[in-house]
mmCIF file of C-alpha atoms in Angstrom:
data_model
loop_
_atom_site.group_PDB
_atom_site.id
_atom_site.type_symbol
_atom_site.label_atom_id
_atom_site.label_comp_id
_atom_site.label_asym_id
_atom_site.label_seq_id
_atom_site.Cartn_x
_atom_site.Cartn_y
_atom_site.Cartn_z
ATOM 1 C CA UNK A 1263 30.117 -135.568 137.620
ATOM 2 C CA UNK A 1264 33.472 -134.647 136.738
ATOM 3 C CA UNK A 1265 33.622 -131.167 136.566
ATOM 4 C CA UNK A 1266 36.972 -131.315 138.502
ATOM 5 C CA UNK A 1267 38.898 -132.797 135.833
ATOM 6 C CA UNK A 1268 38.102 -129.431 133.625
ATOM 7 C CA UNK A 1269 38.476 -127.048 136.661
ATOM 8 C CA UNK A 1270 40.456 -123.754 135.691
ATOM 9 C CA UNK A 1271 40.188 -124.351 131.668
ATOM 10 C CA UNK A 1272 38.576 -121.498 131.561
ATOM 11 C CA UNK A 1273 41.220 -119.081 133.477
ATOM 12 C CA UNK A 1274 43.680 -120.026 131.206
ATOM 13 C CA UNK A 1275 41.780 -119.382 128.227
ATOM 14 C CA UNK A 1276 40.570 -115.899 129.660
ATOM 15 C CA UNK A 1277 44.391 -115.152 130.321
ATOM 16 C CA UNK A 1278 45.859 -116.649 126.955
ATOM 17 C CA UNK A 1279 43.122 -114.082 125.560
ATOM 18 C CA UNK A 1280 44.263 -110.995 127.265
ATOM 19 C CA UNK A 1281 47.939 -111.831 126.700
ATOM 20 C CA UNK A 1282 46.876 -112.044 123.068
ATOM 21 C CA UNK A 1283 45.461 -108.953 123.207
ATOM 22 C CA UNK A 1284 48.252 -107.141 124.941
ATOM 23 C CA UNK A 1285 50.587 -108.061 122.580
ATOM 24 C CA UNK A 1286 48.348 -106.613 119.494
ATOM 25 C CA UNK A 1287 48.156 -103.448 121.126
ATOM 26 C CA UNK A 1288 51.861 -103.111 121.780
ATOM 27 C CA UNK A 1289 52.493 -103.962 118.315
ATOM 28 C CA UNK A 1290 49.911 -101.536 117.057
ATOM 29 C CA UNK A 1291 51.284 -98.900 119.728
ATOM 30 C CA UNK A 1292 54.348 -99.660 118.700
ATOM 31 C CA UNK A 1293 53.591 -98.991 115.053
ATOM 32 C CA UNK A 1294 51.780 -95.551 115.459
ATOM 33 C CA UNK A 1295 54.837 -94.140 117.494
ATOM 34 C CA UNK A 1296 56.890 -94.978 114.450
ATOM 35 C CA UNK A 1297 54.542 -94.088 111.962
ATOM 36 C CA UNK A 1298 54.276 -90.370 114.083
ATOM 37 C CA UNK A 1299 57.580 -90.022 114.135
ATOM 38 C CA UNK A 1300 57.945 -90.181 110.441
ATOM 39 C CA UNK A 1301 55.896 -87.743 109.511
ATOM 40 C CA UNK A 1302 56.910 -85.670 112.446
ATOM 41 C CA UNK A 1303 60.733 -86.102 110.626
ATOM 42 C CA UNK A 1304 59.634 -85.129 107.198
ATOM 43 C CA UNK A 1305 57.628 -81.956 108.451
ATOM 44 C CA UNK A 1306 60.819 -81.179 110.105
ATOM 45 C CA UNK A 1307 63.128 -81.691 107.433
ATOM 46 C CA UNK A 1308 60.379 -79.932 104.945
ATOM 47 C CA UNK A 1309 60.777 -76.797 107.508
ATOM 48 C CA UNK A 1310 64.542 -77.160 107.116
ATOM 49 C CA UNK A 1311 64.877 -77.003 103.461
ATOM 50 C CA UNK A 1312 62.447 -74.131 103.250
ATOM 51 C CA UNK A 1313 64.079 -72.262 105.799
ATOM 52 C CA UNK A 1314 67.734 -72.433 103.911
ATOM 53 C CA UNK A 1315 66.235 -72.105 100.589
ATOM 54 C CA UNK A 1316 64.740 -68.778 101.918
ATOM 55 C CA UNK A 1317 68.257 -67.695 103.337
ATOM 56 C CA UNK A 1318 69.602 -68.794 100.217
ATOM 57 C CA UNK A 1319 67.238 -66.360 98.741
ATOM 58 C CA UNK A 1320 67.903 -63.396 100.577
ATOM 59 C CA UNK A 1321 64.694 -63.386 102.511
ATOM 60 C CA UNK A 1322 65.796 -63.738 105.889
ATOM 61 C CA UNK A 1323 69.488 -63.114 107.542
ATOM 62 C CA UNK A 1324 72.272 -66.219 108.067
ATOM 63 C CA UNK A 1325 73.946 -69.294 106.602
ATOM 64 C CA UNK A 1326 71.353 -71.800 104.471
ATOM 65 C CA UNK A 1327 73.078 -74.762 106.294
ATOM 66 C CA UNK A 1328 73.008 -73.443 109.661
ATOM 67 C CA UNK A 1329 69.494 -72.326 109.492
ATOM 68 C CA UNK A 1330 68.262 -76.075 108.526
ATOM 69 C CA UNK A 1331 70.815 -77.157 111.127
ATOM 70 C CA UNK A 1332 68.631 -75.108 113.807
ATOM 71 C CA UNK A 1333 65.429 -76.055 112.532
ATOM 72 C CA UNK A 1334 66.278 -79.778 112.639
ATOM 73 C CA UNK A 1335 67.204 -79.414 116.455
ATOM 74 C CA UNK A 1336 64.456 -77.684 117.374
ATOM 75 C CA UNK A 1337 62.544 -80.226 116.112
ATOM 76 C CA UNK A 1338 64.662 -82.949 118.007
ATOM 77 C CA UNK A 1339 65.926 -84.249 114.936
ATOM 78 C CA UNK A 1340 69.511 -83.897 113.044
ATOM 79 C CA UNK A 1341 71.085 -82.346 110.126
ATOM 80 C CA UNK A 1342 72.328 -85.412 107.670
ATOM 81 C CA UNK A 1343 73.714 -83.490 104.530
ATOM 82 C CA UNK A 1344 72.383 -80.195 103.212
ATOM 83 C CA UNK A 1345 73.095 -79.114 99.477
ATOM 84 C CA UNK A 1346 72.914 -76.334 97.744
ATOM 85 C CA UNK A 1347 73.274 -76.334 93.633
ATOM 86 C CA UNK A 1348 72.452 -72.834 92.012
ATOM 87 C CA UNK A 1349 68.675 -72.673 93.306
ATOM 88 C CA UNK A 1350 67.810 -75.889 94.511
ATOM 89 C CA UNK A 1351 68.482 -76.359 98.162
ATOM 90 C CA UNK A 1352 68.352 -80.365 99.503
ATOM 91 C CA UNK A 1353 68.175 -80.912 102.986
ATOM 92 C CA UNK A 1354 68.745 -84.558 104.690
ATOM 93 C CA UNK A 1355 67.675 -85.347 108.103
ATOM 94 C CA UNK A 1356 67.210 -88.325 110.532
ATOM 95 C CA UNK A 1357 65.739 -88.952 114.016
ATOM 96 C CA UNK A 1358 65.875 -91.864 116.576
ATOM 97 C CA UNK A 1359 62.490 -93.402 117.325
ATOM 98 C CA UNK A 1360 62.189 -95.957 119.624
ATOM 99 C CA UNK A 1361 66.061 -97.096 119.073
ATOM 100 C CA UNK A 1362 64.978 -97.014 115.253
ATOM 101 C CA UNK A 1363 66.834 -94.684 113.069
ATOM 102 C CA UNK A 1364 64.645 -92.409 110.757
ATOM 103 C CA UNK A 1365 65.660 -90.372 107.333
ATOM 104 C CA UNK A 1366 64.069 -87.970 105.244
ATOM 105 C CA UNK A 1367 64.974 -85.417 102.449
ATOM 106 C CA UNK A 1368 63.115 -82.513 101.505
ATOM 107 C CA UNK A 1369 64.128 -80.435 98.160
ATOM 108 C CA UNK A 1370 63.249 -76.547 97.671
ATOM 109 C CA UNK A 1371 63.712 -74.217 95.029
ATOM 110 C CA UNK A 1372 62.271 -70.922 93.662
ATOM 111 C CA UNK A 1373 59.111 -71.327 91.401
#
């Protein structure tokens, strides 16, 4: 017999599997956080414009900007550019996720 020639094929195999496999779930990890923190961004920046459109508006007390500004930061995120022309307030933010920047605008205005 010469079952020693083949001895410890199958360890490697079982550990080139699992390294596979490790590596597919990092990626896919790796893909959710980013995908999260996307949509985490452009609720935040959503929040934002609303917020200065409604300051813009009269309905609550303060500067449009600076109210966007504050709602980005609570949101651990940052104010990119926020414009206001007559009604329509734009907000731009970004975040850092995973060393990967993120940006996202969000528009309001009066209906």
């Amino acid at each position: 017999m010469r079952f020693s020639e083949e001895g410890g094929a199958g360890s490697v195999l079982a550990l080139g599997i699992i390294a596979a496999l490790l590596v597919v779930l990092s990626f896919g990890s790796a893909v959710g956080s980013l995908t999260l923190g996307r949509m985490q961004l452009q609720s935040s920046v959503d929040l934002a414009a609303l917020a200065a459109d409604q300051n813009l508006r009269g309905l609550t007390t303060g500067i449009p900007c600076d109210r966007a500004r504050q709602v980005l930061t609570l949101n651990m995120s940052k104010l990119v550019s926020c414009l206001i022309v007559g009604e329509v307030t734009t907000v731009a933010g970004t975040a850092t996720v995973m060393g990967i920047v993120l940006n996202a605008t969000a528009t309001a205005e009066p209906r």
